[in-house]
Short mmCIF file of the C-alpha atoms (twelve columns), coordinates in Angstrom:
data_MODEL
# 
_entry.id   MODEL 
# 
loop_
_atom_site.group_PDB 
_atom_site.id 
_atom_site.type_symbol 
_atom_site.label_atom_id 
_atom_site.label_alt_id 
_atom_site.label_comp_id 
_atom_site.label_asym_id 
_atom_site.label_seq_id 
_atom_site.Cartn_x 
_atom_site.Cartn_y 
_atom_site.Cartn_z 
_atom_site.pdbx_PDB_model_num 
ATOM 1   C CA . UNK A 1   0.000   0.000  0.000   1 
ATOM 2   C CA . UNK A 2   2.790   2.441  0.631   1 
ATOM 3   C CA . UNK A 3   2.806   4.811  -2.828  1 
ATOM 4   C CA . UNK A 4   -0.235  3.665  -4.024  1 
ATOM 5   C CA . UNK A 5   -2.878  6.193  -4.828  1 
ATOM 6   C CA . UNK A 6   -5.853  5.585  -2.385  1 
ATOM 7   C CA . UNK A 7   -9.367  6.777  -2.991  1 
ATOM 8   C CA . UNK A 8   -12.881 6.911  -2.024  1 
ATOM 9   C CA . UNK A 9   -15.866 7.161  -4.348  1 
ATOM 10  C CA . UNK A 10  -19.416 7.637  -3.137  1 
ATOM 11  C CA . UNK A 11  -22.280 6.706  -5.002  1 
ATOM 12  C CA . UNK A 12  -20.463 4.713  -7.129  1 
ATOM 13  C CA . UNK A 13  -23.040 1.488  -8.246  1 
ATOM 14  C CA . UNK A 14  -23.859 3.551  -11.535 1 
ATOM 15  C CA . UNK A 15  -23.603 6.360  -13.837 1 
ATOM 16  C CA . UNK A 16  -20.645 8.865  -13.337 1 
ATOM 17  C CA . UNK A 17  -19.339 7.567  -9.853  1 
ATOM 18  C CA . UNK A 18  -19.268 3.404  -11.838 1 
ATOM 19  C CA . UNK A 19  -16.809 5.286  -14.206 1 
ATOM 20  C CA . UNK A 20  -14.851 7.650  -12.224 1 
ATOM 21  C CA . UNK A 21  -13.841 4.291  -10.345 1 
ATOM 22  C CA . UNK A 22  -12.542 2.831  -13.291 1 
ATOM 23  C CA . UNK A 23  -10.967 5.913  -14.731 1 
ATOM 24  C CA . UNK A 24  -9.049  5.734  -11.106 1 
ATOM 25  C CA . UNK A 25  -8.863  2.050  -11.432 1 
ATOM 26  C CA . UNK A 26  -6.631  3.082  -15.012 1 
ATOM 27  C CA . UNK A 27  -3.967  4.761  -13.013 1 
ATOM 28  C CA . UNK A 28  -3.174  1.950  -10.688 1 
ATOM 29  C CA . UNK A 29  -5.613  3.533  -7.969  1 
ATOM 30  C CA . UNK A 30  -7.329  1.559  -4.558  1 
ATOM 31  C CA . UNK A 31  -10.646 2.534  -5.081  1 
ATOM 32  C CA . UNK A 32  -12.786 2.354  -2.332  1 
ATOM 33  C CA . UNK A 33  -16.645 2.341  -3.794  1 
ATOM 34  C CA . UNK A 34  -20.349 3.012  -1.958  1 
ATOM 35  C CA . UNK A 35  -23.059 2.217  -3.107  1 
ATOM 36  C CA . UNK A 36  -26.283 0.946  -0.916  1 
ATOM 37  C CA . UNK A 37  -26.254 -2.893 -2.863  1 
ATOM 38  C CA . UNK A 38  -23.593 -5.384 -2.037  1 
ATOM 39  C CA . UNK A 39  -24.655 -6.977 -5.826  1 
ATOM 40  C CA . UNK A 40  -24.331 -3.739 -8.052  1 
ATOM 41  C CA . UNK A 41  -20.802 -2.837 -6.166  1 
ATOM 42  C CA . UNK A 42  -19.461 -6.544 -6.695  1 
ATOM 43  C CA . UNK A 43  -19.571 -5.732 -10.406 1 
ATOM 44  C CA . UNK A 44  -18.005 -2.643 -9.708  1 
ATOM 45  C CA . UNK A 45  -15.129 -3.998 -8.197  1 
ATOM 46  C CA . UNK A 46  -14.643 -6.374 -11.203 1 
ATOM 47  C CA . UNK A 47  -14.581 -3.908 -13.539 1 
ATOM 48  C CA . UNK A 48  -12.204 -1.821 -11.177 1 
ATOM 49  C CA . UNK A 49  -9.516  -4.865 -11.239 1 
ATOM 50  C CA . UNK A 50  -9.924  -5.283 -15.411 1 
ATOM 51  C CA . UNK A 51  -8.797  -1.847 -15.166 1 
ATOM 52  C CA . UNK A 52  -6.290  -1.882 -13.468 1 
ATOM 53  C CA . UNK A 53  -6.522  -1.121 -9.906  1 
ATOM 54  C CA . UNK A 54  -7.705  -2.447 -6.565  1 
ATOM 55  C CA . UNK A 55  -11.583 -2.425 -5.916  1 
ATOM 56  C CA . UNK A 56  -12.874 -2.211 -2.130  1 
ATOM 57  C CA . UNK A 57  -16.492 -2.429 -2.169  1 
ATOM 58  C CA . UNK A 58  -18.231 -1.034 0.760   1 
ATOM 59  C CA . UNK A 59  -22.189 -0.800 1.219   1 
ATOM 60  C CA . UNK A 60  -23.104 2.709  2.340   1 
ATOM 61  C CA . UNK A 61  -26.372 4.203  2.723   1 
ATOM 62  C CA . UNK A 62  -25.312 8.299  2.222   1 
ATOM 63  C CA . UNK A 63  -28.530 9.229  4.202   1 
ATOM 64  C CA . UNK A 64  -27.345 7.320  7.327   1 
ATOM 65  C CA . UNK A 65  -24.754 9.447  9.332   1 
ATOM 66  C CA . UNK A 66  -23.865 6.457  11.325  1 
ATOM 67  C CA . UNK A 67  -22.986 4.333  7.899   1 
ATOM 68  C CA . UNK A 68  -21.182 6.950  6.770   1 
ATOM 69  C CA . UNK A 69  -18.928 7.637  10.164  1 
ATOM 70  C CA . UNK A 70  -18.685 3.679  10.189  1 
ATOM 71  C CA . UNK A 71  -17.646 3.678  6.188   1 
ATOM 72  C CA . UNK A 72  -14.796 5.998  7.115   1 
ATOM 73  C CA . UNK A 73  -13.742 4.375  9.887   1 
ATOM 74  C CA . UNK A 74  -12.991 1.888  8.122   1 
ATOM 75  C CA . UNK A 75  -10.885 3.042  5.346   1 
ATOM 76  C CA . UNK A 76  -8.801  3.997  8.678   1 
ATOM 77  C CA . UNK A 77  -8.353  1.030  9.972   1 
ATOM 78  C CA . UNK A 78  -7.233  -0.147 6.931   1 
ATOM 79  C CA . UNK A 79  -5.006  2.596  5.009   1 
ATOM 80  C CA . UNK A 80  -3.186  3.411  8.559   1 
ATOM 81  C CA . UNK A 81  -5.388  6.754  8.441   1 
ATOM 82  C CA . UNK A 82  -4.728  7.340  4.317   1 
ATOM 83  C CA . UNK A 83  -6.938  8.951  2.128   1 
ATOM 84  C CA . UNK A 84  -5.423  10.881 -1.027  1 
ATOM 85  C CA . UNK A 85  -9.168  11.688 -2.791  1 
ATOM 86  C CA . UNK A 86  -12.769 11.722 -1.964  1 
ATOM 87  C CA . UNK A 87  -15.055 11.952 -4.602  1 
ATOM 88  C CA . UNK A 88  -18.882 13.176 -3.267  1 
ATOM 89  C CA . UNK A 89  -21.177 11.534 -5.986  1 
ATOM 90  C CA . UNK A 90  -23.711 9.872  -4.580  1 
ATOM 91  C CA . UNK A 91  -26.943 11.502 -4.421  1 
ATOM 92  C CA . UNK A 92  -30.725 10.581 -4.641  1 
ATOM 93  C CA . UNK A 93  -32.309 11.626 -7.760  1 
ATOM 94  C CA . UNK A 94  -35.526 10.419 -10.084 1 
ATOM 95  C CA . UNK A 95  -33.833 10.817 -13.409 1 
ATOM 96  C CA . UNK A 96  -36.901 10.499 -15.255 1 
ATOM 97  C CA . UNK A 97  -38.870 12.715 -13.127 1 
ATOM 98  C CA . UNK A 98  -35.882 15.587 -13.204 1 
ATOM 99  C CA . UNK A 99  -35.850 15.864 -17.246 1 
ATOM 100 C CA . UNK A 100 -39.572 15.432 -17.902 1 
ATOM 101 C CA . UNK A 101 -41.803 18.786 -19.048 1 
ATOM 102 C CA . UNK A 102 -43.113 20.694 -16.444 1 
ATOM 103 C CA . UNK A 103 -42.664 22.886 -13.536 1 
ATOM 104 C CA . UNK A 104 -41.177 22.369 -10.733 1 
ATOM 105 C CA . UNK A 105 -44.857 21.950 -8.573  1 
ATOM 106 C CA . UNK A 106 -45.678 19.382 -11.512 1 
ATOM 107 C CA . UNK A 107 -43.085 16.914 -10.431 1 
ATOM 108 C CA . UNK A 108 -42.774 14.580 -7.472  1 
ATOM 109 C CA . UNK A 109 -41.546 16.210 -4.433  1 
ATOM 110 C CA . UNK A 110 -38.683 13.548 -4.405  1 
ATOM 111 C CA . UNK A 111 -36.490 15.946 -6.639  1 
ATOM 112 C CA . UNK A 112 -35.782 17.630 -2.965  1 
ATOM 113 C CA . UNK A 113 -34.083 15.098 -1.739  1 
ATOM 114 C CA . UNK A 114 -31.101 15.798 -3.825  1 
ATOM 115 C CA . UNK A 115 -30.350 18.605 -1.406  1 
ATOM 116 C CA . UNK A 116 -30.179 15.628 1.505   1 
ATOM 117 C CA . UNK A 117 -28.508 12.546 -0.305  1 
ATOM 118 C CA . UNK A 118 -26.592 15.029 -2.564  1 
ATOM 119 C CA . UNK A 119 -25.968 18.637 -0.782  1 
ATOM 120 C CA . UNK A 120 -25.936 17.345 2.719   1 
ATOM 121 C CA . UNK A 121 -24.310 13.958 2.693   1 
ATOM 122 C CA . UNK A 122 -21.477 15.562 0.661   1 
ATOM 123 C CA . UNK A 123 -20.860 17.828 4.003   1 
ATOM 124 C CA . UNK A 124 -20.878 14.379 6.116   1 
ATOM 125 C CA . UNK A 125 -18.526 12.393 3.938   1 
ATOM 126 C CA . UNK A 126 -16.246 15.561 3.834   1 
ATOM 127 C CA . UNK A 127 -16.101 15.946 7.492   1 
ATOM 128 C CA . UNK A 128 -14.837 12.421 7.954   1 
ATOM 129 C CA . UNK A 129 -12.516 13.069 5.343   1 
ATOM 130 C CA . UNK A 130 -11.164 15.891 6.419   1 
ATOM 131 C CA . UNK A 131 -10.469 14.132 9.973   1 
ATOM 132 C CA . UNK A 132 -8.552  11.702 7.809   1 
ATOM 133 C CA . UNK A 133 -6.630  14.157 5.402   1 
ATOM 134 C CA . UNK A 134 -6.064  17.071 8.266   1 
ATOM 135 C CA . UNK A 135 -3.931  14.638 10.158  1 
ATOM 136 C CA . UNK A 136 -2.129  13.563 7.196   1 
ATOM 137 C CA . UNK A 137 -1.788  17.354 5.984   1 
ATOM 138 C CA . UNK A 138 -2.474  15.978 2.267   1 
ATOM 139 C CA . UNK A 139 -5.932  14.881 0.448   1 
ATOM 140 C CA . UNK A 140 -8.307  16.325 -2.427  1 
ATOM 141 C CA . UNK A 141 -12.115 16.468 -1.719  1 
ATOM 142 C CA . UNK A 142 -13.812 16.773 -4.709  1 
ATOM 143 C CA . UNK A 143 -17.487 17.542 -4.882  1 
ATOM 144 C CA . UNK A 144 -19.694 17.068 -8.198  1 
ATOM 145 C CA . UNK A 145 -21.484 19.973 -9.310  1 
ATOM 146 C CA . UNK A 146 -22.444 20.767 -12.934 1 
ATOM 147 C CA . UNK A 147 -23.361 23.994 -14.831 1 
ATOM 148 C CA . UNK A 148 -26.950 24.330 -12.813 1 
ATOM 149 C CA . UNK A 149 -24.585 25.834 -10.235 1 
ATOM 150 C CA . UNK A 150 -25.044 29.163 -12.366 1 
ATOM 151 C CA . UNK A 151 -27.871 28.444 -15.399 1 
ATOM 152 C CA . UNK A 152 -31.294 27.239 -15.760 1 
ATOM 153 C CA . UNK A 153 -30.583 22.783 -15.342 1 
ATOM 154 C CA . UNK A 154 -33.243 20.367 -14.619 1 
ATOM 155 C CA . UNK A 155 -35.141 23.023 -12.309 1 
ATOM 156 C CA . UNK A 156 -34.770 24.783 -8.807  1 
ATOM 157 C CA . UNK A 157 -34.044 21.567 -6.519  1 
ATOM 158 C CA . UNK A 158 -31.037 20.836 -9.072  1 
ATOM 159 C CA . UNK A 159 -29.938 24.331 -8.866  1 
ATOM 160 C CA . UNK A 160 -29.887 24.550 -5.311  1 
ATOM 161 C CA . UNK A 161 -28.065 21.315 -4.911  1 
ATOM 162 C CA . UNK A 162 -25.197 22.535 -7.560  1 
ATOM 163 C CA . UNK A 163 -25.113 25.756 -6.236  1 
ATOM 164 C CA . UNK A 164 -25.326 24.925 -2.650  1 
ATOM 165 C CA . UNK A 165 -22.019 22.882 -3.573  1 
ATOM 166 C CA . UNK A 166 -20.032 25.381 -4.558  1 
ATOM 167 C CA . UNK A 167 -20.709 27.764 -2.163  1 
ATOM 168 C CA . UNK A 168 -19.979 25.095 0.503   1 
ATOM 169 C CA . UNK A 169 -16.834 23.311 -1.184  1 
ATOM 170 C CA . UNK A 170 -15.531 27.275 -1.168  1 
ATOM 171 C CA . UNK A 171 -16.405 27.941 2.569   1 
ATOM 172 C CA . UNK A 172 -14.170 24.294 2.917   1 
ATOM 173 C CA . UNK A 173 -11.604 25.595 0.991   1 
ATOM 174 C CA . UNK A 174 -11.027 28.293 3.668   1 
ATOM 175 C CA . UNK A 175 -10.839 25.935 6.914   1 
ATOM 176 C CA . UNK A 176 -9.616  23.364 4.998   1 
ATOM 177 C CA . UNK A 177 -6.012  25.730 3.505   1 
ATOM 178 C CA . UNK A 178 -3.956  25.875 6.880   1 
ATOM 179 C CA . UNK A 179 -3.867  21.670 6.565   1 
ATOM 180 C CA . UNK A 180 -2.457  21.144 3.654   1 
ATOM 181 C CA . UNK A 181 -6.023  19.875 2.130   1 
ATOM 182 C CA . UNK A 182 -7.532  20.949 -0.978  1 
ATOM 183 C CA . UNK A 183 -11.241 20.844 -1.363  1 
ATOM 184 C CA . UNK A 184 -13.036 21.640 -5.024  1 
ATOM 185 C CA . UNK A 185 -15.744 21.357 -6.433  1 
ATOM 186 C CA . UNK A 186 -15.500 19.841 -10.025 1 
ATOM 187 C CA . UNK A 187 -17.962 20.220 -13.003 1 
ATOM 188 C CA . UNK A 188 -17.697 17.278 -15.434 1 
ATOM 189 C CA . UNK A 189 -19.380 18.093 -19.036 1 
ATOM 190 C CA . UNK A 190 -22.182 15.727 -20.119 1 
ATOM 191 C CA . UNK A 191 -22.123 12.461 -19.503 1 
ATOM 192 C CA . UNK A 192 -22.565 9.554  -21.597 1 
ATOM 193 C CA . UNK A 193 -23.243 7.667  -19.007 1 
ATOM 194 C CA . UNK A 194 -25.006 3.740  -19.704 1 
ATOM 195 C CA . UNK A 195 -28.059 5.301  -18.621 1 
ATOM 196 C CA . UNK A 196 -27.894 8.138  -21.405 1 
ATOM 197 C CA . UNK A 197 -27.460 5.462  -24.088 1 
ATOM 198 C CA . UNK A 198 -30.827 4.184  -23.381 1 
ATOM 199 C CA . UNK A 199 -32.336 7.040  -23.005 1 
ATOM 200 C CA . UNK A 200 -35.299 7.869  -25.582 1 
ATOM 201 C CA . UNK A 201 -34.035 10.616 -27.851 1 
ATOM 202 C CA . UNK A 202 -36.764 12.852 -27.326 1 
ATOM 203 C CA . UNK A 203 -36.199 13.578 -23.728 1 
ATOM 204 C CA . UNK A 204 -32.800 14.859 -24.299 1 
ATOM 205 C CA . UNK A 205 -32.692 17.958 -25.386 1 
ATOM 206 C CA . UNK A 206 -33.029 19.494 -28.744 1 
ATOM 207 C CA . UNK A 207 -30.637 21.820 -28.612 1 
ATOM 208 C CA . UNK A 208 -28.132 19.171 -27.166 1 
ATOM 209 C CA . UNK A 209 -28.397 16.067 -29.319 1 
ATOM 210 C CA . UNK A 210 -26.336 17.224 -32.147 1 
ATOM 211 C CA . UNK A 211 -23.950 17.391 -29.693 1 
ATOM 212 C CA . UNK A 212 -24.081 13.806 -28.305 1 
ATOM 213 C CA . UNK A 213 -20.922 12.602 -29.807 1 
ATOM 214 C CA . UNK A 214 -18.716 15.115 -28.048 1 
ATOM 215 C CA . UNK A 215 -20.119 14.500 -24.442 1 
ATOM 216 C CA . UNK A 216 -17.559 13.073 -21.576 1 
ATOM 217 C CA . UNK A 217 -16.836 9.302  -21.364 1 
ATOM 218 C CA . UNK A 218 -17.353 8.717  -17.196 1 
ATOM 219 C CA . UNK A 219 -14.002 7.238  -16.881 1 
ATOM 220 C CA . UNK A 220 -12.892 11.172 -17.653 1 
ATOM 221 C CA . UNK A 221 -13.599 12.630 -14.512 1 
ATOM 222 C CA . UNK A 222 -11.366 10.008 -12.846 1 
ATOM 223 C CA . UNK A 223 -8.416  10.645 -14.753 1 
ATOM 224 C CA . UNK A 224 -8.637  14.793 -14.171 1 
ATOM 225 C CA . UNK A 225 -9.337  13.731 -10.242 1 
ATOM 226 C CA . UNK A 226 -5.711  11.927 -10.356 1 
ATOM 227 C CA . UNK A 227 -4.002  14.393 -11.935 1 
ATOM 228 C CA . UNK A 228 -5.258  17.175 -9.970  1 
ATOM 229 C CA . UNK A 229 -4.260  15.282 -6.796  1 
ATOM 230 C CA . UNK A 230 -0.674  14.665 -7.733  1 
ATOM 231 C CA . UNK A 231 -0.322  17.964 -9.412  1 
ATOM 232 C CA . UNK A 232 2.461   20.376 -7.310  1 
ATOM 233 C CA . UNK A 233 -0.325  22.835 -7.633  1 
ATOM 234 C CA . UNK A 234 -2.919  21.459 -5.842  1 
ATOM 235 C CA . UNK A 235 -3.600  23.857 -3.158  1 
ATOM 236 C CA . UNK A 236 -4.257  27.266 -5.947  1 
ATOM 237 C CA . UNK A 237 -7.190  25.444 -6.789  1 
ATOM 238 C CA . UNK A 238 -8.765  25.282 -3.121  1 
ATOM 239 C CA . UNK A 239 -11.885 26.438 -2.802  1 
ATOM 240 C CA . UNK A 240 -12.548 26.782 -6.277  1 
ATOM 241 C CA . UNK A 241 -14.796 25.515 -9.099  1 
ATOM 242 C CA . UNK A 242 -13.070 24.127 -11.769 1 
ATOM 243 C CA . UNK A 243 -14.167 22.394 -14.919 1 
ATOM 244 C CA . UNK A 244 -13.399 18.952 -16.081 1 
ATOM 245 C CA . UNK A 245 -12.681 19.746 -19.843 1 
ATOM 246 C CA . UNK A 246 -10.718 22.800 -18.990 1 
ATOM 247 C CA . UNK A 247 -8.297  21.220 -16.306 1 
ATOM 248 C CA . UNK A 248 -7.984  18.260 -19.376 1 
ATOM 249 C CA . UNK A 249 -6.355  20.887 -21.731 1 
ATOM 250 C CA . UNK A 250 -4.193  21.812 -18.409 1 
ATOM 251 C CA . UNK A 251 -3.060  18.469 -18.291 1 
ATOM 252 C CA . UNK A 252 -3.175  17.100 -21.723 1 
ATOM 253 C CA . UNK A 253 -5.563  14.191 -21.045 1 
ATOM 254 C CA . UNK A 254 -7.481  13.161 -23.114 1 
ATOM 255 C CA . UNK A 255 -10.893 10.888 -22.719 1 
ATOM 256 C CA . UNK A 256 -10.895 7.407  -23.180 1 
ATOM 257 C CA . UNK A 257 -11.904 7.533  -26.269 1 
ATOM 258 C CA . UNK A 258 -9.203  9.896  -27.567 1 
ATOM 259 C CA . UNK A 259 -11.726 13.080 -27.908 1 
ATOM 260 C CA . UNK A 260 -11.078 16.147 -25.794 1 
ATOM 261 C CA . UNK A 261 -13.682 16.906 -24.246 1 
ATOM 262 C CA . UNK A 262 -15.197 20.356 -24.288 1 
ATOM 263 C CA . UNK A 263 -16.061 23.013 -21.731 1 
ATOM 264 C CA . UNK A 264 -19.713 24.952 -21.849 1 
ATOM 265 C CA . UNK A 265 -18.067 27.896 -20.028 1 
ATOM 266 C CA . UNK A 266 -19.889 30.349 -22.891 1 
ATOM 267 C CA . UNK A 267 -23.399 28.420 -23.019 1 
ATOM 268 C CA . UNK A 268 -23.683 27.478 -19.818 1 
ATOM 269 C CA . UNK A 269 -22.317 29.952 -17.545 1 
ATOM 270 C CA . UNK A 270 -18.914 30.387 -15.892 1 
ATOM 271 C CA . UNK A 271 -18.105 28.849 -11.502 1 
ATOM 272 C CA . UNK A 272 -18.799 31.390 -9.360  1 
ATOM 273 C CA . UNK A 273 -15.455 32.046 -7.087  1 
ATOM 274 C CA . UNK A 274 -16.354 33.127 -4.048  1 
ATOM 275 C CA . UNK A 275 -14.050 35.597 -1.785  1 
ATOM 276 C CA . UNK A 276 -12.623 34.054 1.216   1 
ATOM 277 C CA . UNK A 277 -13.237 36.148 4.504   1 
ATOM 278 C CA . UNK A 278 -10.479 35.791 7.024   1 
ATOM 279 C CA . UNK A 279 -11.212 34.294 10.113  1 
ATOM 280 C CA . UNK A 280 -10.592 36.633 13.103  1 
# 
């Protein structure tokens, strides 16, 4: 274990989290998953070790403190104290319900609890992490966000969730500096996630379907995460909002299907850097 790159993604049965793991897995990473079925995460892990790196699977309910205190406990016990990354995915959300027409009223109230299992239980993984990574004086916390931080995405709950991230990973960023621990909060592009591809066509949309073939492979996101963690640098991001697509050109990574990615910075809106106030 000594050298090797150890990290933690939540929410990590499906969807972005599945393929951040693997992108990890690529670089030789432990990757710890969550994910609240022991079945889904065994095929994680499998597809973790055909990448390349060490799958620990770990069932996690992100809405239970108690799991979550327990889950990092654990990584304790076994890492001597060790974590270089946590990455806050997991989140509750009715994907069908978030993209279908209608106002916000029109949909099932459900859509709030991305604010809990989302918003909130990033907070609670991060403050176990940062018991971890303080100690250590080294560690990245990444939380996802996405464009809704700042534009009109999938409706008010969405927006509050995104936004409420950034606003909080910044506020981090401040308590967090003095320790050596970098906290951001990272906006991937769209994802062609599994779920995506079997998606009907009509409730994606209009305006972004021509656009389909450019949108992020998962695994993506895991290899910017790596970087961004080993880089020098680290600590000039903390705080801060960065972009997935952008930090790629930084780095010269490209996804795994050779594509570079692309940034919505003018369509979408820019992260919102919030000024630091000094503690007194």
């Amino acid at each position: 274990m000594p050298g090797q790159f150890i990290s933690l993604v939540t929410g990590a049965s499906r969807g972005l989290g599945r393929g951040t793991a693997r992108g990890l897995a690529a670089k030789g990473a432990i990757v710890y998953v969550t994910a609240r079925s022991a079945e889904s995460l065994d095929e994680v892990v499998l597809e973790i070790e055909a990448a390349g790196g060490e799958g620990r699977a770990i069932v996690c309910d992100h809405a239970d403190d108690d799991q979550v205190k327990a889950l990092f406990a654990r990584i304790a016990g076994e890492t001597g104290n060790r974590l270089d990354l946590l990455v806050n995915n997991a989140t509750a959300v009715d994907a069908m319900a978030l993209i279908a027409p209608g106002g916000f009223w029109e949909k099932p109230l459900g859509l709030a609890d991305m604010i809990t299992v989302g918003l909130r239980s990033s907070y609670i993984s991060a403050y176990y992490a940062a018991l971890m990574m303080t100690a250590t004086g080294r560690g990245l916390i990444a939380n996802i966000s996405f464009y809704g931080a700042v534009s009109y995405f999938h409706g008010p709950a969405y927006g509050a969730a995104k936004a409420g991230t950034d606003k909080m990973t910044a506020d981090m960023g401040i308590d967090l500096a003095p320790y050596g621990v970098t906290a951001v909060s990272y906006w991937p592009g769209f994802i062609m996630t599994d779920a995506v591809k079997a998606m009907p066509v009509e409730y994606i949309p209009e305006d972004l379907r021509a656009q389909l073939p450019f949108w992020e492979l998962p695994e993506f996101t895991g290899f910017i995460l790596e970087a961004l963690a080993r880089d020098p640098d680290l600590q000039n991001h903390n705080g801060k909002a960065v972009i997935g697509a952008e930090l790629g050109e930084h780095y010269g990574i490209v996804d795994l299907d050779g594509k570079r990615p692309i940034s919505y910075r003018a369509s979408l809106g820019a992260p919102l850097q919030f000024i630091g106030i000094p503690r007194m």
